[in-house]
Amino acid sequence: MKILRNKKTVFLLVGIIICILLMAFTVGNRTSGFVSNVLGVVVVPIQNVMTGVGGWFSDIRTYFTDMNYLVSENQRLNSEMEELLLALNRLELLEAHNYQLTQLLEMDQRYPRFETVAADIISRDNNNWNTRFIINRGYTHGVEQNMVVVAQGALVGNVTAEAHNFSQVTPIIDDASAVSAAISRSGAIGFARGDIMLGSQGLLRFETDIDADILEGDELMTSALGTIFPPGIHIGIIVEITEPSPQGLIAIVQPLVSFDNLNAVLVITGVSEDMDYDDYEYSYAEITLGE
Amino acid sequence: MARFFIVITIVLINFILQTTWPMQIFGISPNTAIIIVVSFAILRHEVEGAMIGFFAGLLQDVFFGVIIGLNAFLYMLIGFFSGKPFKEFYVENYLLPIALIGITTFLFNFAYYLLNFLFRARLDIFSYVWSIILPSTLYNIAITLPIYVFIYRINSRLESHEKHSRKIFNR
């Protein structure tokens, strides 16, 4: 073995073997290891501060440029809030009503309420291929692999790796992401897939059957077929349906979450077992049914 | 020992800066980790280049990789082969880092595409080369010189410091 007489070549071969072993041990099963935790303890606090400082600078910038906009925005939001309060009151009434009716019917199946952990996005992948990002909550905060991440009331993605004090999130616009999804109007099912070319515009693809009932403006939600994502989480709106191809129908989806200026997310850590309606203080407690 | 800590600090700071405040132009960010690995490899040759590359890649893997070791592998190869002595060039010649960083950035992105995208049936190779690989290569070439000069200066400081103390890395 003449090649082994060169020390540098031996060094390279050892390095290659270490890399291959690392890959073999972590493929399909990226649990948090010692190295991840040590690097996390060193890097994450600095990233936290840096992201905070970056946000502070852009806050100052927006403070001076957006005054007028903010005033009109405030007025608009105030009037919108009034409307929403009205709607909320109505919906609370309906919810209580619904609860009582459900009780009457003795229905066990209820819509689950999610328990969530709030997290900040502290860094993003910069290698131009993937759009994964890091949040500042890890398994010490109850975040685990495959947990679902939401923001602004819609789906962001799922946790793909966790460590002591940070977790890696793969968003739905990432090229490696595929979510089992359904059109809420017609129930047509398919896959919402990330695509690197669409992802740079903040869009993704919906692949479905060639004869699926789908229209522009339809709402896309997670379907009950997936294993990671619970059904009924909003994904986005169909904005364009391309020509049918032999593989099926491909539609372009505008996600409800705007990934460009996303900086905080919620991680769904679990489903609370019982809905605690005793905690509600209904101002209209005297709702009676059937009288 | 001073070299060890300073190199690790440079790689860490670069990683943190890149992932918190990316210098994106038209959605493309430069890969400054490659520039740092290649610069050190040119100045310190194969073994140190490979070690620094391994560390830079491991950092990327731990935070953003699906499996750990892929980036470490690619960056290690970059560090090793950029560290080969090129007899036609002096380290003061700026053509060498620019050419090497152009080649390695292109090859790194191409290998990343092969391993992560082609295997998932993303076959439209020319559009990926045109819209991602070439722009990021050009961007990297454009910002090579300031970073190379910075690392060259740090390295000569370290080498003059090491002359007065015990030799740690014998070549």
Short mmCIF file of C-alpha atoms in Angstrom, two decimals:
data_model
loop_
_atom_site.label_atom_id
_atom_site.label_comp_id
_atom_site.label_asym_id
_atom_site.label_seq_id
_atom_site.Cartn_x
_atom_site.Cartn_y
_atom_site.Cartn_z
CA MET A 1 0.00 0.00 0.00
CA LYS A 2 2.10 2.81 -1.33
CA ILE A 3 -0.68 5.35 -0.82
CA LEU A 4 -0.63 4.87 2.95
CA ARG A 5 3.00 6.06 3.19
CA ASN A 6 1.85 9.63 2.64
CA LYS A 7 0.82 10.98 6.06
CA LYS A 8 -1.48 13.61 4.56
CA THR A 9 -3.39 11.07 2.50
CA VAL A 10 -3.86 8.90 5.59
CA PHE A 11 -5.13 11.96 7.44
CA LEU A 12 -7.65 12.66 4.67
CA LEU A 13 -8.81 9.04 4.61
CA VAL A 14 -9.36 9.07 8.39
CA GLY A 15 -11.35 12.29 8.02
CA ILE A 16 -13.49 10.80 5.27
CA ILE A 17 -14.18 7.72 7.38
CA ILE A 18 -15.21 9.91 10.34
CA CYS A 19 -17.60 11.85 8.09
CA ILE A 20 -19.12 8.68 6.66
CA LEU A 21 -19.59 7.20 10.14
CA LEU A 22 -21.24 10.43 11.31
CA MET A 23 -23.61 10.33 8.32
CA ALA A 24 -24.38 6.65 8.87
CA PHE A 25 -25.24 7.24 12.51
CA THR A 26 -27.44 10.28 11.91
CA VAL A 27 -29.29 9.32 8.73
CA GLY A 28 -33.02 9.18 9.35
CA ASN A 29 -32.55 9.72 13.06
CA ARG A 30 -31.15 13.09 13.96
CA THR A 31 -31.20 12.99 17.70
CA SER A 32 -29.42 15.66 19.64
CA GLY A 33 -25.87 14.69 20.40
CA PHE A 34 -23.12 16.03 22.57
CA VAL A 35 -21.64 18.11 19.75
CA SER A 36 -24.98 19.74 18.92
CA ASN A 37 -25.52 20.67 22.55
CA VAL A 38 -22.03 22.10 23.07
CA LEU A 39 -22.19 24.15 19.87
CA GLY A 40 -25.72 25.22 20.78
CA VAL A 41 -24.60 26.53 24.17
CA VAL A 42 -21.83 28.55 22.49
CA VAL A 43 -23.67 29.81 19.43
CA VAL A 44 -27.34 30.23 20.35
CA PRO A 45 -26.96 33.01 22.97
CA ILE A 46 -24.89 35.06 20.52
CA GLN A 47 -27.41 34.47 17.74
CA ASN A 48 -30.16 35.55 20.13
CA VAL A 49 -28.37 38.83 20.83
CA MET A 50 -27.46 39.40 17.17
CA THR A 51 -31.02 38.84 16.01
CA GLY A 52 -32.20 41.16 18.76
CA VAL A 53 -29.74 43.87 17.71
CA GLY A 54 -30.70 43.44 14.06
CA GLY A 55 -34.34 43.80 15.00
CA TRP A 56 -33.51 46.88 17.05
CA PHE A 57 -31.83 48.61 14.10
CA SER A 58 -34.68 47.85 11.76
CA ASP A 59 -37.08 49.03 14.47
CA ILE A 60 -35.33 52.39 14.56
CA ARG A 61 -35.46 52.61 10.78
CA THR A 62 -39.14 51.81 10.61
CA TYR A 63 -39.84 54.23 13.47
CA PHE A 64 -38.73 57.16 11.36
CA THR A 65 -40.09 56.04 8.01
CA ASP A 66 -43.44 54.58 8.88
CA MET A 67 -45.07 57.15 11.16
CA ASN A 68 -47.81 58.17 8.73
CA TYR A 69 -48.39 54.62 7.73
CA LEU A 70 -48.70 53.61 11.37
CA VAL A 71 -51.28 56.26 12.12
CA SER A 72 -53.55 55.17 9.28
CA GLU A 73 -52.81 51.53 10.08
CA ASN A 74 -53.80 52.17 13.69
CA GLN A 75 -57.10 53.71 12.66
CA ARG A 76 -57.82 50.85 10.32
CA LEU A 77 -56.89 48.28 12.95
CA ASN A 78 -59.01 49.97 15.58
CA SER A 79 -62.10 49.82 13.40
CA GLU A 80 -61.22 46.26 12.44
CA MET A 81 -60.86 45.37 16.09
CA GLU A 82 -64.31 46.72 16.83
CA GLU A 83 -65.74 44.52 14.13
CA LEU A 84 -63.74 41.55 15.35
CA LEU A 85 -64.87 42.09 18.94
CA LEU A 86 -68.43 41.99 17.73
CA ALA A 87 -67.71 38.83 15.78
CA LEU A 88 -65.87 37.36 18.75
CA ASN A 89 -68.79 37.96 21.07
CA ARG A 90 -71.07 36.29 18.58
CA LEU A 91 -68.69 33.36 18.18
CA GLU A 92 -68.25 32.92 21.93
CA LEU A 93 -71.99 32.74 22.19
CA LEU A 94 -72.06 30.17 19.44
CA GLU A 95 -69.22 28.20 21.02
CA ALA A 96 -71.00 28.01 24.34
CA HIS A 97 -74.17 27.08 22.54
CA ASN A 98 -72.32 24.46 20.55
CA TYR A 99 -70.72 23.08 23.71
CA GLN A 100 -74.04 22.70 25.41
CA LEU A 101 -75.58 21.04 22.38
CA THR A 102 -72.61 18.70 22.14
CA GLN A 103 -73.01 17.86 25.80
CA LEU A 104 -76.64 17.09 25.10
CA LEU A 105 -75.65 14.80 22.26
CA GLU A 106 -72.94 13.24 24.44
CA MET A 107 -70.45 13.54 21.68
CA ASP A 108 -66.99 12.53 22.73
CA GLN A 109 -65.14 13.82 19.72
CA ARG A 110 -64.29 17.41 20.19
CA TYR A 111 -61.94 19.66 18.43
CA PRO A 112 -58.65 19.52 20.29
CA ARG A 113 -57.05 22.58 21.70
CA PHE A 114 -53.33 22.78 21.19
CA GLU A 115 -50.67 23.50 23.76
CA THR A 116 -47.98 25.68 22.30
CA VAL A 117 -44.52 27.05 23.05
CA ALA A 118 -43.59 30.43 21.61
CA ALA A 119 -40.18 30.71 19.99
CA ASP A 120 -38.11 33.30 18.13
CA ILE A 121 -36.34 32.58 14.87
CA ILE A 122 -32.69 33.28 15.60
CA SER A 123 -30.93 32.21 12.41
CA ARG A 124 -31.60 31.01 8.89
CA ASP A 125 -29.75 28.67 6.59
CA ASN A 126 -27.70 30.71 4.11
CA ASN A 127 -26.47 28.04 1.69
CA ASN A 128 -28.97 29.09 -1.02
CA TRP A 129 -30.43 25.59 -1.24
CA ASN A 130 -32.44 25.14 1.91
CA THR A 131 -34.59 27.53 3.89
CA ARG A 132 -34.43 25.81 7.26
CA PHE A 133 -34.21 28.02 10.31
CA ILE A 134 -33.28 27.74 13.97
CA ILE A 135 -35.60 28.65 16.84
CA ASN A 136 -34.38 29.42 20.32
CA ARG A 137 -36.34 26.63 22.05
CA GLY A 138 -35.01 23.10 22.47
CA TYR A 139 -35.91 19.95 24.33
CA THR A 140 -35.53 21.68 27.69
CA HIS A 141 -38.59 23.72 26.66
CA GLY A 142 -40.48 20.65 25.52
CA VAL A 143 -39.78 20.91 21.79
CA GLU A 144 -39.21 17.59 20.06
CA GLN A 145 -38.60 16.31 16.57
CA ASN A 146 -41.65 16.23 14.24
CA MET A 147 -43.61 18.76 16.27
CA VAL A 148 -45.71 21.10 14.16
CA VAL A 149 -44.80 24.78 13.91
CA VAL A 150 -47.44 27.43 13.22
CA ALA A 151 -47.54 31.21 12.98
CA GLN A 152 -50.19 33.78 12.18
CA GLY A 153 -52.77 31.00 12.53
CA ALA A 154 -51.34 28.93 9.69
CA LEU A 155 -48.82 26.19 9.08
CA VAL A 156 -45.11 27.04 9.03
CA GLY A 157 -43.50 23.61 9.03
CA ASN A 158 -42.20 20.99 11.41
CA VAL A 159 -39.30 20.52 13.78
CA THR A 160 -36.66 18.35 12.10
CA ALA A 161 -33.97 18.30 14.78
CA GLU A 162 -33.77 19.37 18.37
CA ALA A 163 -30.98 19.99 20.85
CA HIS A 164 -30.61 21.33 24.35
CA ASN A 165 -31.46 24.95 23.64
CA PHE A 166 -32.34 25.18 19.94
CA SER A 167 -34.36 23.33 17.31
CA GLN A 168 -34.19 23.14 13.55
CA VAL A 169 -37.42 23.87 11.68
CA THR A 170 -38.05 22.84 8.06
CA PRO A 171 -40.64 25.23 6.62
CA ILE A 172 -43.25 24.06 4.11
CA ILE A 173 -41.59 26.12 1.36
CA ASP A 174 -38.34 24.15 1.76
CA ASP A 175 -37.55 21.90 -1.16
CA ALA A 176 -37.41 18.82 1.07
CA SER A 177 -40.83 19.42 2.62
CA ALA A 178 -44.00 17.55 1.62
CA VAL A 179 -47.27 17.93 3.52
CA SER A 180 -50.38 15.85 2.95
CA ALA A 181 -52.99 18.50 2.19
CA ALA A 182 -56.62 18.86 1.14
CA ILE A 183 -58.81 21.53 -0.45
CA SER A 184 -61.25 22.55 2.25
CA ARG A 185 -64.11 23.25 -0.22
CA SER A 186 -64.08 20.01 -2.20
CA GLY A 187 -61.96 17.69 -0.08
CA ALA A 188 -59.58 16.97 -2.96
CA ILE A 189 -56.40 15.60 -1.47
CA GLY A 190 -52.78 15.83 -2.56
CA PHE A 191 -49.36 16.96 -1.45
CA ALA A 192 -48.20 20.47 -0.71
CA ARG A 193 -44.56 20.40 -1.68
CA GLY A 194 -41.86 23.00 -1.31
CA ASP A 195 -39.95 23.93 -4.43
CA ILE A 196 -36.70 25.89 -4.37
CA MET A 197 -37.66 28.04 -7.37
CA LEU A 198 -41.11 28.87 -5.97
CA GLY A 199 -39.78 29.06 -2.41
CA SER A 200 -37.67 32.09 -3.26
CA GLN A 201 -40.94 33.87 -4.05
CA GLY A 202 -42.55 32.51 -0.88
CA LEU A 203 -44.82 30.10 -2.78
CA LEU A 204 -45.23 26.32 -2.89
CA ARG A 205 -46.82 23.64 -5.07
CA PHE A 206 -49.94 21.55 -4.56
CA GLU A 207 -49.91 18.26 -6.47
CA THR A 208 -53.25 16.53 -6.85
CA ASP A 209 -55.19 14.17 -9.11
CA ILE A 210 -55.83 15.17 -12.70
CA ASP A 211 -59.63 15.26 -12.20
CA ALA A 212 -59.57 16.89 -8.77
CA ASP A 213 -62.15 19.55 -8.01
CA ILE A 214 -59.95 22.60 -7.55
CA LEU A 215 -60.38 26.29 -8.33
CA GLU A 216 -58.31 29.41 -7.96
CA GLY A 217 -58.99 30.94 -4.57
CA ASP A 218 -59.60 27.62 -2.87
CA GLU A 219 -58.27 27.21 0.61
CA LEU A 220 -55.72 24.52 1.34
CA MET A 221 -55.49 22.78 4.70
CA THR A 222 -53.55 19.88 6.17
CA SER A 223 -55.40 16.62 5.54
CA ALA A 224 -56.13 13.81 7.94
CA LEU A 225 -53.84 11.47 6.01
CA GLY A 226 -50.53 12.80 7.22
CA THR A 227 -48.69 11.39 10.19
CA ILE A 228 -46.92 14.51 11.39
CA PHE A 229 -49.44 17.23 10.77
CA PRO A 230 -52.84 17.22 12.49
CA PRO A 231 -55.75 17.86 10.12
CA GLY A 232 -57.36 21.23 9.65
CA ILE A 233 -54.41 23.61 9.89
CA HIS A 234 -54.54 26.30 7.22
CA ILE A 235 -51.74 26.23 4.66
CA GLY A 236 -52.64 28.79 2.03
CA ILE A 237 -54.70 29.86 -0.96
CA ILE A 238 -54.53 28.40 -4.48
CA VAL A 239 -53.40 31.28 -6.70
CA GLU A 240 -52.75 29.53 -10.00
CA ILE A 241 -53.55 26.20 -11.60
CA THR A 242 -51.07 25.05 -14.24
CA GLU A 243 -51.85 22.94 -17.28
CA PRO A 244 -52.66 19.32 -16.39
CA SER A 245 -49.69 17.06 -16.97
CA PRO A 246 -49.45 13.26 -17.04
CA GLN A 247 -48.34 13.32 -13.42
CA GLY A 248 -51.48 15.15 -12.36
CA LEU A 249 -52.61 18.65 -11.64
CA ILE A 250 -50.16 21.13 -10.17
CA ALA A 251 -51.36 24.29 -8.49
CA ILE A 252 -49.38 27.18 -7.07
CA VAL A 253 -50.18 27.98 -3.44
CA GLN A 254 -49.68 31.28 -1.68
CA PRO A 255 -49.08 30.34 1.96
CA LEU A 256 -50.91 32.35 4.60
CA VAL A 257 -47.64 32.78 6.47
CA SER A 258 -45.31 35.33 4.89
CA PHE A 259 -41.96 33.61 5.28
CA ASP A 260 -39.87 36.66 4.39
CA ASN A 261 -40.65 38.62 7.51
CA LEU A 262 -41.44 35.81 9.86
CA ASN A 263 -39.55 36.16 13.13
CA ALA A 264 -41.61 34.39 15.79
CA VAL A 265 -43.44 31.07 15.68
CA LEU A 266 -45.49 28.77 17.89
CA VAL A 267 -44.54 25.12 18.34
CA ILE A 268 -47.45 22.79 19.03
CA THR A 269 -46.15 20.63 21.85
CA GLY A 270 -49.30 18.68 22.57
CA VAL A 271 -53.05 18.48 22.64
CA SER A 272 -54.76 19.33 25.91
CA GLU A 273 -56.95 16.45 26.96
CA ASP A 274 -60.02 18.23 28.19
CA MET A 275 -61.41 21.59 27.30
CA ASP A 276 -61.77 23.49 30.50
CA TYR A 277 -64.99 25.33 29.98
CA ASP A 278 -65.27 26.15 33.66
CA ASP A 279 -62.50 28.67 33.17
CA TYR A 280 -64.61 30.64 30.74
CA GLU A 281 -66.44 33.47 32.32
CA TYR A 282 -69.48 33.85 30.19
CA SER A 283 -71.18 37.15 30.54
CA TYR A 284 -74.25 35.44 29.23
CA ALA A 285 -74.28 32.50 31.59
CA GLU A 286 -78.03 32.38 31.51
CA ILE A 287 -78.15 30.76 28.09
CA THR A 288 -80.64 28.01 28.37
CA LEU A 289 -81.51 25.53 25.78
CA GLY A 290 -84.83 24.23 24.72
CA GLU A 291 -86.87 26.68 26.68
CA MET B 1 -2.81 27.19 21.02
CA ALA B 2 -3.42 30.82 20.12
CA ARG B 3 -3.90 29.74 16.51
CA PHE B 4 -6.40 27.08 17.50
CA PHE B 5 -8.63 29.50 19.39
CA ILE B 6 -8.35 32.32 16.88
CA VAL B 7 -9.25 30.08 13.93
CA ILE B 8 -12.22 28.57 15.77
CA THR B 9 -13.39 32.05 16.77
CA ILE B 10 -13.16 33.30 13.19
CA VAL B 11 -15.16 30.32 11.89
CA LEU B 12 -17.78 30.70 14.64
CA ILE B 13 -18.18 34.45 14.17
CA ASN B 14 -18.47 33.96 10.42
CA PHE B 15 -21.18 31.33 10.91
CA ILE B 16 -23.14 33.49 13.33
CA LEU B 17 -22.90 36.57 11.11
CA GLN B 18 -23.91 34.60 8.03
CA THR B 19 -26.95 33.02 9.62
CA THR B 20 -28.25 36.09 11.44
CA TRP B 21 -27.49 38.93 9.04
CA PRO B 22 -27.15 37.33 5.60
CA MET B 23 -25.83 39.68 2.92
CA GLN B 24 -28.39 38.65 0.34
CA ILE B 25 -28.45 40.09 -3.17
CA PHE B 26 -31.46 38.95 -5.25
CA GLY B 27 -32.03 36.19 -2.71
CA ILE B 28 -28.52 34.77 -3.07
CA SER B 29 -26.13 34.89 -0.15
CA PRO B 30 -22.37 34.34 -0.39
CA ASN B 31 -20.72 31.32 1.19
CA THR B 32 -18.07 33.03 3.27
CA ALA B 33 -17.28 29.77 5.08
CA ILE B 34 -15.74 28.43 1.87
CA ILE B 35 -13.68 31.59 1.46
CA ILE B 36 -12.31 31.27 4.99
CA VAL B 37 -11.55 27.56 4.60
CA VAL B 38 -9.79 28.05 1.25
CA SER B 39 -7.82 31.07 2.51
CA PHE B 40 -6.48 29.17 5.49
CA ALA B 41 -5.79 26.14 3.30
CA ILE B 42 -3.71 28.24 0.88
CA LEU B 43 -1.71 29.71 3.72
CA ARG B 44 -1.39 26.59 5.92
CA HIS B 45 -1.73 23.67 3.44
CA GLU B 46 -3.65 20.41 3.39
CA VAL B 47 -3.94 19.17 6.96
CA GLU B 48 -4.94 22.43 8.60
CA GLY B 49 -7.18 23.25 5.65
CA ALA B 50 -8.98 19.95 6.07
CA MET B 51 -9.35 20.42 9.83
CA ILE B 52 -10.78 23.94 9.48
CA GLY B 53 -13.04 22.73 6.69
CA PHE B 54 -14.29 19.86 8.82
CA PHE B 55 -15.13 22.22 11.68
CA ALA B 56 -16.87 24.76 9.44
CA GLY B 57 -18.91 22.01 7.80
CA LEU B 58 -19.77 20.38 11.11
CA LEU B 59 -21.12 23.70 12.36
CA GLN B 60 -23.36 23.96 9.30
CA ASP B 61 -24.46 20.34 9.73
CA VAL B 62 -25.31 20.57 13.41
CA PHE B 63 -27.58 23.56 12.90
CA PHE B 64 -29.01 23.12 9.43
CA GLY B 65 -28.23 19.63 8.21
CA VAL B 66 -30.65 16.77 7.89
CA ILE B 67 -27.78 14.37 8.50
CA ILE B 68 -24.57 15.28 10.27
CA GLY B 69 -21.37 14.85 8.29
CA LEU B 70 -22.33 15.79 4.74
CA ASN B 71 -21.19 19.40 4.86
CA ALA B 72 -18.25 18.41 7.06
CA PHE B 73 -17.20 15.96 4.35
CA LEU B 74 -17.51 18.46 1.49
CA TYR B 75 -15.77 21.30 3.34
CA MET B 76 -13.01 18.95 4.46
CA LEU B 77 -12.32 17.95 0.86
CA ILE B 78 -12.32 21.63 -0.13
CA GLY B 79 -9.84 22.43 2.62
CA PHE B 80 -7.60 19.51 1.78
CA PHE B 81 -7.37 20.00 -1.95
CA SER B 82 -7.13 23.82 -1.79
CA GLY B 83 -4.16 23.28 0.48
CA LYS B 84 -2.16 21.43 -2.16
CA PRO B 85 0.98 23.46 -2.95
CA PHE B 86 0.54 25.26 -6.24
CA LYS B 87 4.10 25.91 -7.31
CA GLU B 88 3.21 28.48 -9.95
CA PHE B 89 1.80 30.89 -7.39
CA TYR B 90 3.09 32.76 -4.39
CA VAL B 91 0.65 33.19 -1.49
CA GLU B 92 0.86 36.93 -2.16
CA ASN B 93 -0.60 36.41 -5.62
CA TYR B 94 -4.30 37.22 -5.47
CA LEU B 95 -5.15 35.24 -8.58
CA LEU B 96 -4.80 31.93 -6.72
CA PRO B 97 -7.44 32.53 -4.01
CA ILE B 98 -9.86 34.02 -6.55
CA ALA B 99 -9.48 31.07 -8.93
CA LEU B 100 -9.61 28.47 -6.14
CA ILE B 101 -12.68 30.02 -4.51
CA GLY B 102 -14.45 30.22 -7.84
CA ILE B 103 -13.74 26.56 -8.54
CA THR B 104 -14.50 25.27 -5.04
CA THR B 105 -17.71 27.27 -4.64
CA PHE B 106 -18.95 25.96 -7.96
CA LEU B 107 -17.98 22.37 -7.16
CA PHE B 108 -19.40 22.56 -3.61
CA ASN B 109 -22.76 23.83 -4.83
CA PHE B 110 -22.77 21.30 -7.65
CA ALA B 111 -22.01 18.44 -5.25
CA TYR B 112 -24.68 19.73 -2.88
CA TYR B 113 -27.15 19.74 -5.77
CA LEU B 114 -26.17 16.20 -6.77
CA LEU B 115 -26.48 14.81 -3.25
CA ASN B 116 -29.58 16.68 -2.09
CA PHE B 117 -31.61 17.50 -5.19
CA LEU B 118 -30.79 15.19 -8.06
CA PHE B 119 -31.51 12.15 -5.91
CA ARG B 120 -34.98 13.57 -5.25
CA ALA B 121 -35.62 13.74 -8.99
CA ARG B 122 -34.98 17.49 -9.36
CA LEU B 123 -33.61 16.95 -12.83
CA ASP B 124 -33.67 20.45 -14.29
CA ILE B 125 -29.93 20.81 -13.78
CA PHE B 126 -29.34 23.85 -16.01
CA SER B 127 -31.91 26.03 -14.28
CA TYR B 128 -30.30 25.22 -10.93
CA VAL B 129 -26.84 26.00 -12.28
CA TRP B 130 -28.09 29.23 -13.85
CA SER B 131 -30.21 30.54 -10.98
CA ILE B 132 -28.30 29.35 -7.91
CA ILE B 133 -24.86 27.89 -8.53
CA LEU B 134 -23.48 30.55 -10.91
CA PRO B 135 -24.79 33.58 -8.97
CA SER B 136 -23.42 32.31 -5.68
CA THR B 137 -20.06 31.51 -7.31
CA LEU B 138 -19.84 35.02 -8.78
CA TYR B 139 -20.86 36.58 -5.48
CA ASN B 140 -18.18 34.58 -3.68
CA ILE B 141 -15.51 35.60 -6.18
CA ALA B 142 -16.53 39.23 -5.76
CA ILE B 143 -16.01 39.24 -2.00
CA THR B 144 -12.95 36.96 -1.91
CA LEU B 145 -10.19 39.56 -1.74
CA PRO B 146 -11.13 41.49 1.42
CA ILE B 147 -11.60 38.24 3.35
CA TYR B 148 -8.39 36.70 1.98
CA VAL B 149 -6.37 39.80 2.86
CA PHE B 150 -7.89 39.82 6.36
CA ILE B 151 -7.00 36.18 6.92
CA TYR B 152 -3.54 36.65 5.35
CA ARG B 153 -2.79 39.39 7.87
CA ILE B 154 -4.10 37.39 10.82
CA ASN B 155 -2.04 34.42 9.68
CA SER B 156 1.20 36.40 9.37
CA ARG B 157 0.60 37.86 12.84
CA LEU B 158 0.13 34.35 14.17
CA GLU B 159 3.19 33.04 12.36
CA SER B 160 5.43 35.78 13.69
CA HIS B 161 4.01 35.06 17.14
CA GLU B 162 4.71 31.34 16.71
CA LYS B 163 8.30 31.96 15.62
CA HIS B 164 9.03 33.26 19.06
CA SER B 165 7.31 30.41 20.82
CA ARG B 166 7.39 26.65 20.48
CA LYS B 167 6.34 25.08 17.16
CA ILE B 168 2.99 23.31 17.38
CA PHE B 169 2.19 22.46 13.80
CA ASN B 170 5.22 20.96 12.12
CA ARG B 171 5.07 20.72 8.41
#
